PDB file of C-alpha atoms in Angstrom:
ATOM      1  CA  UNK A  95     -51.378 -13.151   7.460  1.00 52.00           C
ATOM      2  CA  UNK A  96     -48.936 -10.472   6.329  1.00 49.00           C
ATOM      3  CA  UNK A  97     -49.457  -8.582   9.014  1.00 53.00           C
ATOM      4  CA  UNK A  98     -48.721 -11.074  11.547  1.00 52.00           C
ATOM      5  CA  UNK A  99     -45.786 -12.039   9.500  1.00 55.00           C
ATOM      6  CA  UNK A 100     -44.815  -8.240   9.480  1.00 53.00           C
ATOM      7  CA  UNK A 101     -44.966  -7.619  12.957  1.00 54.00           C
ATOM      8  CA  UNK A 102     -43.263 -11.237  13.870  1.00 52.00           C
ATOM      9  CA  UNK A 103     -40.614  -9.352  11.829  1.00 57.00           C
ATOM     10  CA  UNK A 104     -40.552  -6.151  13.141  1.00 58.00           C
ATOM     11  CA  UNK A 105     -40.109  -7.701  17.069  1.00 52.00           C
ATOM     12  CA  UNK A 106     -37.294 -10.418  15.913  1.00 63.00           C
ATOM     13  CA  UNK A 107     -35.520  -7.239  14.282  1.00 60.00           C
ATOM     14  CA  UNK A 108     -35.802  -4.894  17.139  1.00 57.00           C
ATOM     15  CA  UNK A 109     -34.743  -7.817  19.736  1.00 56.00           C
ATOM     16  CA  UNK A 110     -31.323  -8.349  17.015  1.00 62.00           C
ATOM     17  CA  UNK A 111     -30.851  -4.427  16.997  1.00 57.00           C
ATOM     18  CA  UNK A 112     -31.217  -4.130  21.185  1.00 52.00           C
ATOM     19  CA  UNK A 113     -28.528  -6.991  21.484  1.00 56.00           C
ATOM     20  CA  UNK A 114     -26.491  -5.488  19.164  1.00 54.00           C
ATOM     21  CA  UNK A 115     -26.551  -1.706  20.152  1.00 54.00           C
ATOM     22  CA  UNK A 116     -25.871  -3.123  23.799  1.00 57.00           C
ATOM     23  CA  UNK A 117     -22.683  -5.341  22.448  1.00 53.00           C
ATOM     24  CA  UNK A 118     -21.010  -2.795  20.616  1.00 58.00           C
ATOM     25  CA  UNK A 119     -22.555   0.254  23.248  1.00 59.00           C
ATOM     26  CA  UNK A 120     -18.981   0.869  25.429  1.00 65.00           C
ATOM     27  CA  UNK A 121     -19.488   0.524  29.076  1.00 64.00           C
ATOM     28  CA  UNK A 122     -20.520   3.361  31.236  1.00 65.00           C
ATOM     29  CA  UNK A 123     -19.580   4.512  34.584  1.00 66.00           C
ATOM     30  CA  UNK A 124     -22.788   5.032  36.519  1.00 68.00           C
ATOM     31  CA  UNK A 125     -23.366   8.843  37.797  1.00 72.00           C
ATOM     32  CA  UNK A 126     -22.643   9.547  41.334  1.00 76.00           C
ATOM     33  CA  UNK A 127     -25.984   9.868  43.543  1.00 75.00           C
ATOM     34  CA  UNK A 128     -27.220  13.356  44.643  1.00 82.00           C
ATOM     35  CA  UNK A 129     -25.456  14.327  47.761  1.00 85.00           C
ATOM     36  CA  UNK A 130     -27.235  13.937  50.854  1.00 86.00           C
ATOM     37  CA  UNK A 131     -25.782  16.044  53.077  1.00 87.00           C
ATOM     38  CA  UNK A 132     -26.200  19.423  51.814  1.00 89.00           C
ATOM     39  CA  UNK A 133     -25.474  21.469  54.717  1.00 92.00           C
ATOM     40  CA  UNK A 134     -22.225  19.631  55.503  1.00 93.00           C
ATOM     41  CA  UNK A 135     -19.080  20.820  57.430  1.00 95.00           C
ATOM     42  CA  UNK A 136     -16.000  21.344  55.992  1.00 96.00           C
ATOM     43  CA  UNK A 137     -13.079  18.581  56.361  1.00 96.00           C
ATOM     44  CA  UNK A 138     -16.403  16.294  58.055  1.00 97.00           C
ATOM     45  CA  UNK A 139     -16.226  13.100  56.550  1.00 97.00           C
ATOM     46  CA  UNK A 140     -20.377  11.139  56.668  1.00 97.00           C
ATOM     47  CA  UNK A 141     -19.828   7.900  56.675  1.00 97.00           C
ATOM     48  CA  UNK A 142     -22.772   6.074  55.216  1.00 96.00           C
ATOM     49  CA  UNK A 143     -22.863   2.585  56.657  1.00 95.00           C
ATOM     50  CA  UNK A 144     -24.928  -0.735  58.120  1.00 91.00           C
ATOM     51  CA  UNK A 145     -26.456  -0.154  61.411  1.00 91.00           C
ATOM     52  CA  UNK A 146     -24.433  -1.306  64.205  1.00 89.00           C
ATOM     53  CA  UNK A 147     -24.742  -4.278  66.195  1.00 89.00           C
ATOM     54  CA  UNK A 148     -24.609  -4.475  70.167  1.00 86.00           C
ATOM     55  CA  UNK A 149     -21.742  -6.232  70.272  1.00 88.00           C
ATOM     56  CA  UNK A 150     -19.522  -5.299  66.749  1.00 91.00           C
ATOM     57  CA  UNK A 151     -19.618  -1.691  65.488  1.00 90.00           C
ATOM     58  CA  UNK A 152     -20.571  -3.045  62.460  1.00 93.00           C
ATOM     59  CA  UNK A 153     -21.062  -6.688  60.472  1.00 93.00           C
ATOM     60  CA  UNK A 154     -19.829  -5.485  57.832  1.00 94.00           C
ATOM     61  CA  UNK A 155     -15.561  -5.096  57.284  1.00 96.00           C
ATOM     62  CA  UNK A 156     -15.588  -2.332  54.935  1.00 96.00           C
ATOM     63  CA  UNK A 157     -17.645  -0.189  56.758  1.00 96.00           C
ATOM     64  CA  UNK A 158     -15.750  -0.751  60.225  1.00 96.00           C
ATOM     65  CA  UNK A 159     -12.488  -0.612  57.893  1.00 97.00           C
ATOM     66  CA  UNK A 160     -13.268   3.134  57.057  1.00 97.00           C
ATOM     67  CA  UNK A 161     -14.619   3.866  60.802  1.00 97.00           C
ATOM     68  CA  UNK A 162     -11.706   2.911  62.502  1.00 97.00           C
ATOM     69  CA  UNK A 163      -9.323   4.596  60.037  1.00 97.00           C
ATOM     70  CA  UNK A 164     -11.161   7.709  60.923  1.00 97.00           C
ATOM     71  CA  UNK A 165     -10.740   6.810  64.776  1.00 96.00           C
ATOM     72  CA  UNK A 166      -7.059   5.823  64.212  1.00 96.00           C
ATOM     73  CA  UNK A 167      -6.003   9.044  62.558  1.00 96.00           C
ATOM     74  CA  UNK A 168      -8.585  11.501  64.430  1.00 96.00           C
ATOM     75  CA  UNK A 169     -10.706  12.415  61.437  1.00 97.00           C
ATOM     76  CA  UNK A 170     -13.606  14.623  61.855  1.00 97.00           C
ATOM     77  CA  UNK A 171     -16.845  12.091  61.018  1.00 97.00           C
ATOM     78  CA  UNK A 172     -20.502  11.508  61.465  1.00 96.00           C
ATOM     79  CA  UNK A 173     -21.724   8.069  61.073  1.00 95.00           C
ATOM     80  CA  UNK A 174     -25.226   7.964  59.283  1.00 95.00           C
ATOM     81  CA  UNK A 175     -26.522   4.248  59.440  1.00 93.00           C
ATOM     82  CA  UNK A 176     -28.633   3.953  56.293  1.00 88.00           C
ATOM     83  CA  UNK A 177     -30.716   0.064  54.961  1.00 79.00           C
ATOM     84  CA  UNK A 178     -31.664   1.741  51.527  1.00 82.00           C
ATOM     85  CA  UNK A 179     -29.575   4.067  50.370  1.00 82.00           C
ATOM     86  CA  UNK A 180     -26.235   2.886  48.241  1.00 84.00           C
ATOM     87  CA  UNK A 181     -23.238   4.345  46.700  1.00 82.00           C
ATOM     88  CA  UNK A 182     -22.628   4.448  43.290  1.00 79.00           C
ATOM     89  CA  UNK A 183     -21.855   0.833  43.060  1.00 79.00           C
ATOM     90  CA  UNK A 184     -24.522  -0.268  44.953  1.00 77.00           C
ATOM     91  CA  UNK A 185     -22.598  -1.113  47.792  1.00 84.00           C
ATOM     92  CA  UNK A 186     -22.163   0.102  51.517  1.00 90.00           C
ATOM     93  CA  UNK A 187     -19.738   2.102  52.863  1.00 94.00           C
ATOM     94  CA  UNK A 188     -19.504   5.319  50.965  1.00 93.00           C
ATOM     95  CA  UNK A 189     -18.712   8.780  52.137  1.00 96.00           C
ATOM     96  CA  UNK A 190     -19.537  12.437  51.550  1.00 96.00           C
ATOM     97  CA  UNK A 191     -16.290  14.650  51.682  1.00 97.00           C
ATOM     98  CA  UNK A 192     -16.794  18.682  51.337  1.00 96.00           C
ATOM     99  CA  UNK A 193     -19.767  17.764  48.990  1.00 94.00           C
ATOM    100  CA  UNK A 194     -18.028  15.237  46.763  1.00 94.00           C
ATOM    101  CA  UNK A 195     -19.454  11.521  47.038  1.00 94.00           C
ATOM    102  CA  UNK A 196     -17.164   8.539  47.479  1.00 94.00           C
ATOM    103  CA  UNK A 197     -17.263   5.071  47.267  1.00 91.00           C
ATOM    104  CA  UNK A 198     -15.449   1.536  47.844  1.00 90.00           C
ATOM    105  CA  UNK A 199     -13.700   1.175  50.593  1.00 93.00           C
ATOM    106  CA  UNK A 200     -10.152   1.231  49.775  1.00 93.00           C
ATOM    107  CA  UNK A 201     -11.105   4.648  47.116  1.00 94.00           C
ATOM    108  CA  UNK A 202     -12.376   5.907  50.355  1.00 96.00           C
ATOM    109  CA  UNK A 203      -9.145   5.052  52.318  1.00 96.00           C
ATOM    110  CA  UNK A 204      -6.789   6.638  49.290  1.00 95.00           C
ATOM    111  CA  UNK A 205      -9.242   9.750  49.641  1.00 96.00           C
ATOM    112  CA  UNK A 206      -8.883   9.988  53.203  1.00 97.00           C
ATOM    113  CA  UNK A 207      -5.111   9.545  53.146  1.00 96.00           C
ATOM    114  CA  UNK A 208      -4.335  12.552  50.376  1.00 96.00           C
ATOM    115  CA  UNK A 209      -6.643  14.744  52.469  1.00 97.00           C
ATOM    116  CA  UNK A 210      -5.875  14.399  55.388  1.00 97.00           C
ATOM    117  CA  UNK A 211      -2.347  13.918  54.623  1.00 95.00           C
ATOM    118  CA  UNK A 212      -1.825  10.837  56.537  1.00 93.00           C
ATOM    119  CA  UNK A 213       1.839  10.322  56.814  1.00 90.00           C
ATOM    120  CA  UNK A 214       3.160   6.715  54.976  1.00 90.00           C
ATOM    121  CA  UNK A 215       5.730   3.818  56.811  1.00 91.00           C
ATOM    122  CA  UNK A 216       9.362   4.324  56.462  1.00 89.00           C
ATOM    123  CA  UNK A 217      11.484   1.549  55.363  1.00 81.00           C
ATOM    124  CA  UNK A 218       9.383  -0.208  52.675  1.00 85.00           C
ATOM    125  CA  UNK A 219       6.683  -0.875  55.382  1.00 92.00           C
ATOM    126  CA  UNK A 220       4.363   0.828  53.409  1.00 93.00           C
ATOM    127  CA  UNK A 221       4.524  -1.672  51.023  1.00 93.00           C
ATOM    128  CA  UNK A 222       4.211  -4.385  53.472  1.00 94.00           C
ATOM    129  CA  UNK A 223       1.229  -2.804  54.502  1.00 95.00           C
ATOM    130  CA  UNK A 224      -0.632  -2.715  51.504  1.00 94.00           C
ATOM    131  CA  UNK A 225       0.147  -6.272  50.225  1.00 95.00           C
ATOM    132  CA  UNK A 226      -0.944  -7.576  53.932  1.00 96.00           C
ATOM    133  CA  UNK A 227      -3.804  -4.916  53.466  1.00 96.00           C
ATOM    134  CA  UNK A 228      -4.725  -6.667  50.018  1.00 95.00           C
ATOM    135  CA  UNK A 229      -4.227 -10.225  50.516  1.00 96.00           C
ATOM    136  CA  UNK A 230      -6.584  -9.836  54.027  1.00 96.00           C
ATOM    137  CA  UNK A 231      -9.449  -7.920  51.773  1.00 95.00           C
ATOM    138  CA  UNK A 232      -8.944  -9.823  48.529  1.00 94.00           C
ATOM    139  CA  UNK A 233      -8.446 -13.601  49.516  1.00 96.00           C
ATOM    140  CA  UNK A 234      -9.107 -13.969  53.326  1.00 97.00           C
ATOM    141  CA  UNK A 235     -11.756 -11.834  52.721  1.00 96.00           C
ATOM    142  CA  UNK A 236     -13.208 -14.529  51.090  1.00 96.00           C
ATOM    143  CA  UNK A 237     -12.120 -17.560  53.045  1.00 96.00           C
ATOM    144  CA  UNK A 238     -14.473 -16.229  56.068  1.00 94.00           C
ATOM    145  CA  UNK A 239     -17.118 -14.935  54.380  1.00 91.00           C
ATOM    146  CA  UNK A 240     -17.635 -18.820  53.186  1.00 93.00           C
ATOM    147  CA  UNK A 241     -17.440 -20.242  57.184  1.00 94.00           C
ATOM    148  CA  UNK A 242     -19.553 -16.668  58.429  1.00 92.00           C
ATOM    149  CA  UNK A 243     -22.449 -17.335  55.786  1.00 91.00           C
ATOM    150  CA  UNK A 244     -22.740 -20.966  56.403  1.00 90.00           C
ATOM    151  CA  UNK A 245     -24.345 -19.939  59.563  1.00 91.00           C
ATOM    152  CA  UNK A 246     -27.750 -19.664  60.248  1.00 89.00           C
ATOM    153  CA  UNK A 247     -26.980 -16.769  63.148  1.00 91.00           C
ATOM    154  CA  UNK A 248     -25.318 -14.161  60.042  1.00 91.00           C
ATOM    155  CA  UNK A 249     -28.686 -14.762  58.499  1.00 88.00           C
ATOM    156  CA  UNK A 250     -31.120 -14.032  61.718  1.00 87.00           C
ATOM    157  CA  UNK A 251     -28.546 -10.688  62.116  1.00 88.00           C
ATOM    158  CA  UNK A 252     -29.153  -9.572  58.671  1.00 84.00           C
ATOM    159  CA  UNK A 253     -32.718 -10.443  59.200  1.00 82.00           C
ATOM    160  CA  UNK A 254     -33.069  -7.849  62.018  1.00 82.00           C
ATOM    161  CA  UNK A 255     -30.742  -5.138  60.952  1.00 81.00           C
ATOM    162  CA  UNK A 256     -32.862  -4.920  58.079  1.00 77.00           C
ATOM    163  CA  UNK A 257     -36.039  -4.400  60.541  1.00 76.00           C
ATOM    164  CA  UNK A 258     -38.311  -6.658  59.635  1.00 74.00           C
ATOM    165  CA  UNK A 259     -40.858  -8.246  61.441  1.00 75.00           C
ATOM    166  CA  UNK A 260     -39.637 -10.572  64.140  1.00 77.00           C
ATOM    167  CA  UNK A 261     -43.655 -12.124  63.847  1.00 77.00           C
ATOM    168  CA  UNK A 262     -43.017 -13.235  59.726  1.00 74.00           C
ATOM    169  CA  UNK A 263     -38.741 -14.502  60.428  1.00 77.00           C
ATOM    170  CA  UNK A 264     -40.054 -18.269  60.242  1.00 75.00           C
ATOM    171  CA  UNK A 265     -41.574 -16.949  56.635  1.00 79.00           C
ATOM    172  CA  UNK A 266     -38.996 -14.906  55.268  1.00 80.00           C
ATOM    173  CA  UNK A 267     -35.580 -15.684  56.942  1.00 82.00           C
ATOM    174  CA  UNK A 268     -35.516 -19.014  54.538  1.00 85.00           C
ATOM    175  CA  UNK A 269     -35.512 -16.433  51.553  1.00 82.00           C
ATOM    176  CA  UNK A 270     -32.826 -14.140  52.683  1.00 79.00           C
ATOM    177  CA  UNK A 271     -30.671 -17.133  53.490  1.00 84.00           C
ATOM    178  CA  UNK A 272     -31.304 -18.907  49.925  1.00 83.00           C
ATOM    179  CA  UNK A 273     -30.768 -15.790  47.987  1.00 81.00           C
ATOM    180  CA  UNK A 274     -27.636 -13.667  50.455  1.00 80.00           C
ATOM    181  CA  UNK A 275     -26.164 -17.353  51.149  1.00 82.00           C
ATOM    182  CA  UNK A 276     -25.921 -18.268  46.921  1.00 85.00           C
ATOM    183  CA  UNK A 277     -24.919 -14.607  46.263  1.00 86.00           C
ATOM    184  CA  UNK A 278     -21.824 -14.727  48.600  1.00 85.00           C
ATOM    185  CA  UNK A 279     -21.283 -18.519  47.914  1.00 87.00           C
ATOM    186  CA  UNK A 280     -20.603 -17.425  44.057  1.00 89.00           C
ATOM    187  CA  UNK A 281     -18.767 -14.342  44.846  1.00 88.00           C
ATOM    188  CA  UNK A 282     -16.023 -16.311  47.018  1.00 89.00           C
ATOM    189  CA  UNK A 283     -15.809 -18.856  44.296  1.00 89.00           C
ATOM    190  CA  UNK A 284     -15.590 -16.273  41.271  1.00 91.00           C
ATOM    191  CA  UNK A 285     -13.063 -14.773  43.527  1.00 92.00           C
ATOM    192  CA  UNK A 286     -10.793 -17.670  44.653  1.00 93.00           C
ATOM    193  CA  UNK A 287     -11.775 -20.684  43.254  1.00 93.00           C
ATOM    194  CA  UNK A 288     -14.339 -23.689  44.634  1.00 92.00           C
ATOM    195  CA  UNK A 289     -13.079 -25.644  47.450  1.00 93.00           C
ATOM    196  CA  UNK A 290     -13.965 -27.962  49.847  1.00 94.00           C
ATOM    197  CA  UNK A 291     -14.033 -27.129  53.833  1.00 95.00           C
ATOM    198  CA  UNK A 292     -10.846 -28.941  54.841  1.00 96.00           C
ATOM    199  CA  UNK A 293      -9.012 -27.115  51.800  1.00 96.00           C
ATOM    200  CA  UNK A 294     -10.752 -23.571  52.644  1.00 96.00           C
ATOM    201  CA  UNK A 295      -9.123 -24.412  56.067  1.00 97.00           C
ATOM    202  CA  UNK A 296      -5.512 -24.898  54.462  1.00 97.00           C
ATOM    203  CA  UNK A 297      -6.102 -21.810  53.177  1.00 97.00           C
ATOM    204  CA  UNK A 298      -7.132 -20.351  56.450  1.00 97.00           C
ATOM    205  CA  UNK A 299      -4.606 -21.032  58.161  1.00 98.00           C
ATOM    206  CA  UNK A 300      -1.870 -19.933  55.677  1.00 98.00           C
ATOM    207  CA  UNK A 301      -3.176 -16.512  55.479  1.00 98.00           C
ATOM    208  CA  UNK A 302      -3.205 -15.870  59.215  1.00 98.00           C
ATOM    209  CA  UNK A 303       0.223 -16.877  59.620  1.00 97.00           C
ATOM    210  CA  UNK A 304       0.909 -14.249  57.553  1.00 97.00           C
ATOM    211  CA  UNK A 305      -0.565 -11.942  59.539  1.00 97.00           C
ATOM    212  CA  UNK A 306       0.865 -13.302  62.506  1.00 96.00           C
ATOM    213  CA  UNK A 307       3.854 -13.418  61.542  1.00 95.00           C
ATOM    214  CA  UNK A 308       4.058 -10.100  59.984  1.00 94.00           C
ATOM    215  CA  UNK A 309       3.507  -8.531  63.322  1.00 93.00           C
ATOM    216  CA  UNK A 310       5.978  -6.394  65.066  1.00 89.00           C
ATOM    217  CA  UNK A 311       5.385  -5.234  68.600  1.00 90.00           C
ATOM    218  CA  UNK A 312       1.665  -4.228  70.116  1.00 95.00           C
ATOM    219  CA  UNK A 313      -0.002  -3.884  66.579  1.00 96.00           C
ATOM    220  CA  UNK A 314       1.111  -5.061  62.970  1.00 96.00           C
ATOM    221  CA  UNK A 315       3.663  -2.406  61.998  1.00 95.00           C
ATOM    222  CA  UNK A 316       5.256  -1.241  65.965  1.00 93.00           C
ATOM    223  CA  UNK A 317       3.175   0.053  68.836  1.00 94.00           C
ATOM    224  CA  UNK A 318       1.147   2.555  66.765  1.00 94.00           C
ATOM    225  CA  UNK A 319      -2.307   1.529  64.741  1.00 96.00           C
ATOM    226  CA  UNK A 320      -1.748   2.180  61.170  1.00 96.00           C
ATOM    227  CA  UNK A 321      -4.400   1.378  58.281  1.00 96.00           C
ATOM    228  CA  UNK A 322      -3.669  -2.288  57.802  1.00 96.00           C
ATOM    229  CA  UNK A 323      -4.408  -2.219  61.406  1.00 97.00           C
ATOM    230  CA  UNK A 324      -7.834  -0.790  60.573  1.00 97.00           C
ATOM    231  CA  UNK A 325      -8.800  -3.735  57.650  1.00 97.00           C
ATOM    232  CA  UNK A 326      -7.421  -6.901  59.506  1.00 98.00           C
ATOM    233  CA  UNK A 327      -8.978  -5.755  62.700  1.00 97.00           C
ATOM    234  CA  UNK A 328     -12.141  -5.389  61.063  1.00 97.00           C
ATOM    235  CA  UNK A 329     -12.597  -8.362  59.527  1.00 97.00           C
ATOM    236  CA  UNK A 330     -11.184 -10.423  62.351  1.00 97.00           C
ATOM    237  CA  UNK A 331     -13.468  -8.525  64.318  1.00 96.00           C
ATOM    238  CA  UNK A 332     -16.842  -8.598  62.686  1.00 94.00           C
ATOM    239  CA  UNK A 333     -16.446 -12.568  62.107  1.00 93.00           C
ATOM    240  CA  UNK A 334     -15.366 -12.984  66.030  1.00 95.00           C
ATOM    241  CA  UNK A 335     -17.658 -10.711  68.313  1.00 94.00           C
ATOM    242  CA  UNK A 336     -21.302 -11.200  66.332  1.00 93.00           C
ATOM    243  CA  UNK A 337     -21.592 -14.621  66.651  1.00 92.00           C
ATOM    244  CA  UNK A 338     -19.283 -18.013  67.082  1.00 92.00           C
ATOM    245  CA  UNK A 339     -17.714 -19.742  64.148  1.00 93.00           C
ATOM    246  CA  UNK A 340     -15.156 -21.846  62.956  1.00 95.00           C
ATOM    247  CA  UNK A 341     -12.809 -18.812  62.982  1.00 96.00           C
ATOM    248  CA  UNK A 342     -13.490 -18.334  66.291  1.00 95.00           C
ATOM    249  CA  UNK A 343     -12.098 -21.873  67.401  1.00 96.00           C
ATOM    250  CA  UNK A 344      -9.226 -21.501  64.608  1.00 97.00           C
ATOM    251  CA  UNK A 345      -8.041 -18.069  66.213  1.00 97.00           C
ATOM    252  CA  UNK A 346      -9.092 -19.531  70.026  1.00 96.00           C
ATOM    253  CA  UNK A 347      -7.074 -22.552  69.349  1.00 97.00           C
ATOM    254  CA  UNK A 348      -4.416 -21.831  66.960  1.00 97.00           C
ATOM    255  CA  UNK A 349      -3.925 -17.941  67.105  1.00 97.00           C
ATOM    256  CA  UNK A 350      -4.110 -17.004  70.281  1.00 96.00           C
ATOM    257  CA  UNK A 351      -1.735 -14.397  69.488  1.00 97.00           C
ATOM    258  CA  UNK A 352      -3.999 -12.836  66.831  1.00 97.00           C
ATOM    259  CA  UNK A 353      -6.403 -12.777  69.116  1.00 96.00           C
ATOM    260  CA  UNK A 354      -4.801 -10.901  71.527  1.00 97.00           C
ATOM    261  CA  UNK A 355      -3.898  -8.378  68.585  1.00 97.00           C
ATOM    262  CA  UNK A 356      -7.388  -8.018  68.213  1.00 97.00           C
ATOM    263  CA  UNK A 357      -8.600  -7.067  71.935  1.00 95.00           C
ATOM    264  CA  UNK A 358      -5.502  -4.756  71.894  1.00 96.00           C
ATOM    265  CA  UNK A 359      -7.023  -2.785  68.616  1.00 97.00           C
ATOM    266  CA  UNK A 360     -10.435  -3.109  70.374  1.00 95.00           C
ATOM    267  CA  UNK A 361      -9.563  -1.680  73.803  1.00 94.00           C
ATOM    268  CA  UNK A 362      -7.792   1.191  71.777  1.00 95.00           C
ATOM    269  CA  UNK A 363     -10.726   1.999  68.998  1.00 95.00           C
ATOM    270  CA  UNK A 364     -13.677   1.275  70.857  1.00 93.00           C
ATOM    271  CA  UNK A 365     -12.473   0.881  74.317  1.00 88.00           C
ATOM    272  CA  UNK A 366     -16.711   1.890  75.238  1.00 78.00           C
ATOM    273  CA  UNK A 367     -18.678   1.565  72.023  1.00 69.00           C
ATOM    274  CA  UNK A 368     -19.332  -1.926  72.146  1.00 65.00           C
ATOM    275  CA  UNK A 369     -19.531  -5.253  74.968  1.00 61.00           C
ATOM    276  CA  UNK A 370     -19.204  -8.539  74.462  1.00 54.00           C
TER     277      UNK A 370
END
């Protein structure tokens, strides 16, 4: 009986210290993974990403985002499509630069500017361009990804850039959408707030006016493609060309102008890579 009692003790105590080591334990950065490239090229940038689609360079916007910025500006890269491997926050894109390892997109895109020396806007545009840049990433971002995961098709494209078995889909596709669908459901919400269609539509709406009107002559910022060309293009793009959805009849409909914008940056990034 006392040793039962003893080592009923002993657990409840260890469980108390764990907790309590892990609540007063700091957080801690996680280490950078091992380089993969080891025979690199100097100034090459490897851009780890998704595997491409026939029709969209990629379904993914951050990964396209960092593509196209290379494209724009003429930066030396190799695309390596990858379904395992992650960066250091467990997230797709990262990069390899001269052996160092990079991740998050817009990390990546401050990395990219500094060494490549990518010239900024005159005339406060800069500053334009990163609050358009930031409001398209960190709230419309989120607006889409609720209409682009509600349907089924995002699912069925996941399902086979992951390469599974076309034979077992009717089996596992219900999975993948029950567990990606809640997952991206919760992270729009902890991001922006729970809403219901016709107010995500509002929403919508307001934020592509702002992109409309921000825009000032062939692309956003004058005839030349800039970076906040690179992150509205790509997530216009990859919720457009994969598959239709309500943002394609909002743009078709109501934006016809944005969508114009968009087959411009197209025709000038991937005027080959990709049809429709």
């Amino acid at each position: 009986m006392f040793d039962c009692c003893f080592l009923l003790f002993a657990v409840i105590f260890g469980a108390i210290f764990l907790y309590l080591k892990d609540l007063f334990t700091p957080p801690r950065i996680k280490e950078k993974p091992e380089i993969q490239k080891k025979d690199y090229k100097k100034d090459t940038v490897y851009l780890y990403q998704y595997k491409r689609l026939k029709n969209c360079p990629n379904l993914s916007p951050f990964c396209m985002k960092i593509e196209v910025l290379c494209r724009i500006y003429n930066i030396p890269h190799e695309i390596v499509e990858c379904t395992t491997m992650r960066s250091r926050n467990g997230l797709l894109p990262f990069i390899e630069l001269n052996g160092q390892h990079y991740s998050d997109s817009d990390l990546i895109e401050m990395r990219l500017k500094s060494h490549f020396k990518i010239p900024t806007l005159p005339d406060g545009l800069e500053t334009q361009s990163v609050a358009l840049s930031k409001m398209t990433f960190f709230h419309l971002f989120h607006i889409i990804y609720r209409y682009k995961t509600s349907e089924h098709k995002f699912y069925e494209t996941i399902y086979q850039l992951l390469d599974m078995p076309s034979t077992l889909s009717f089996l596992i596709l219900p999975f993948v959408k029950a567990s990606v669908g809640k997952r991206f459901n919760a992270r729009s919400v902890g991001a922006i707030g729970d809403f219901e269609w016709s107010e995500l539509d509002e929403f919508l709406h307001k934020d592509l006016e702002v992109i409309q009107n921000t825009m000032r002559g062939k692309f956003l910022f004058g005839d030349k493609l800039t970076a906040a060309d690179a992150t509205v293009f790509s997530l216009l793009a990859t919720v457009y060309y994969p598959f239709h959805t309500h943002i394609s009849d909002v743009l078709e409909k109501d934006f016809p102008k944005i969508l114009e914008y968009v087959e411009r940056v197209r025709k000038e990034v991937y005027p080959n890579d990709f049809t429709l």
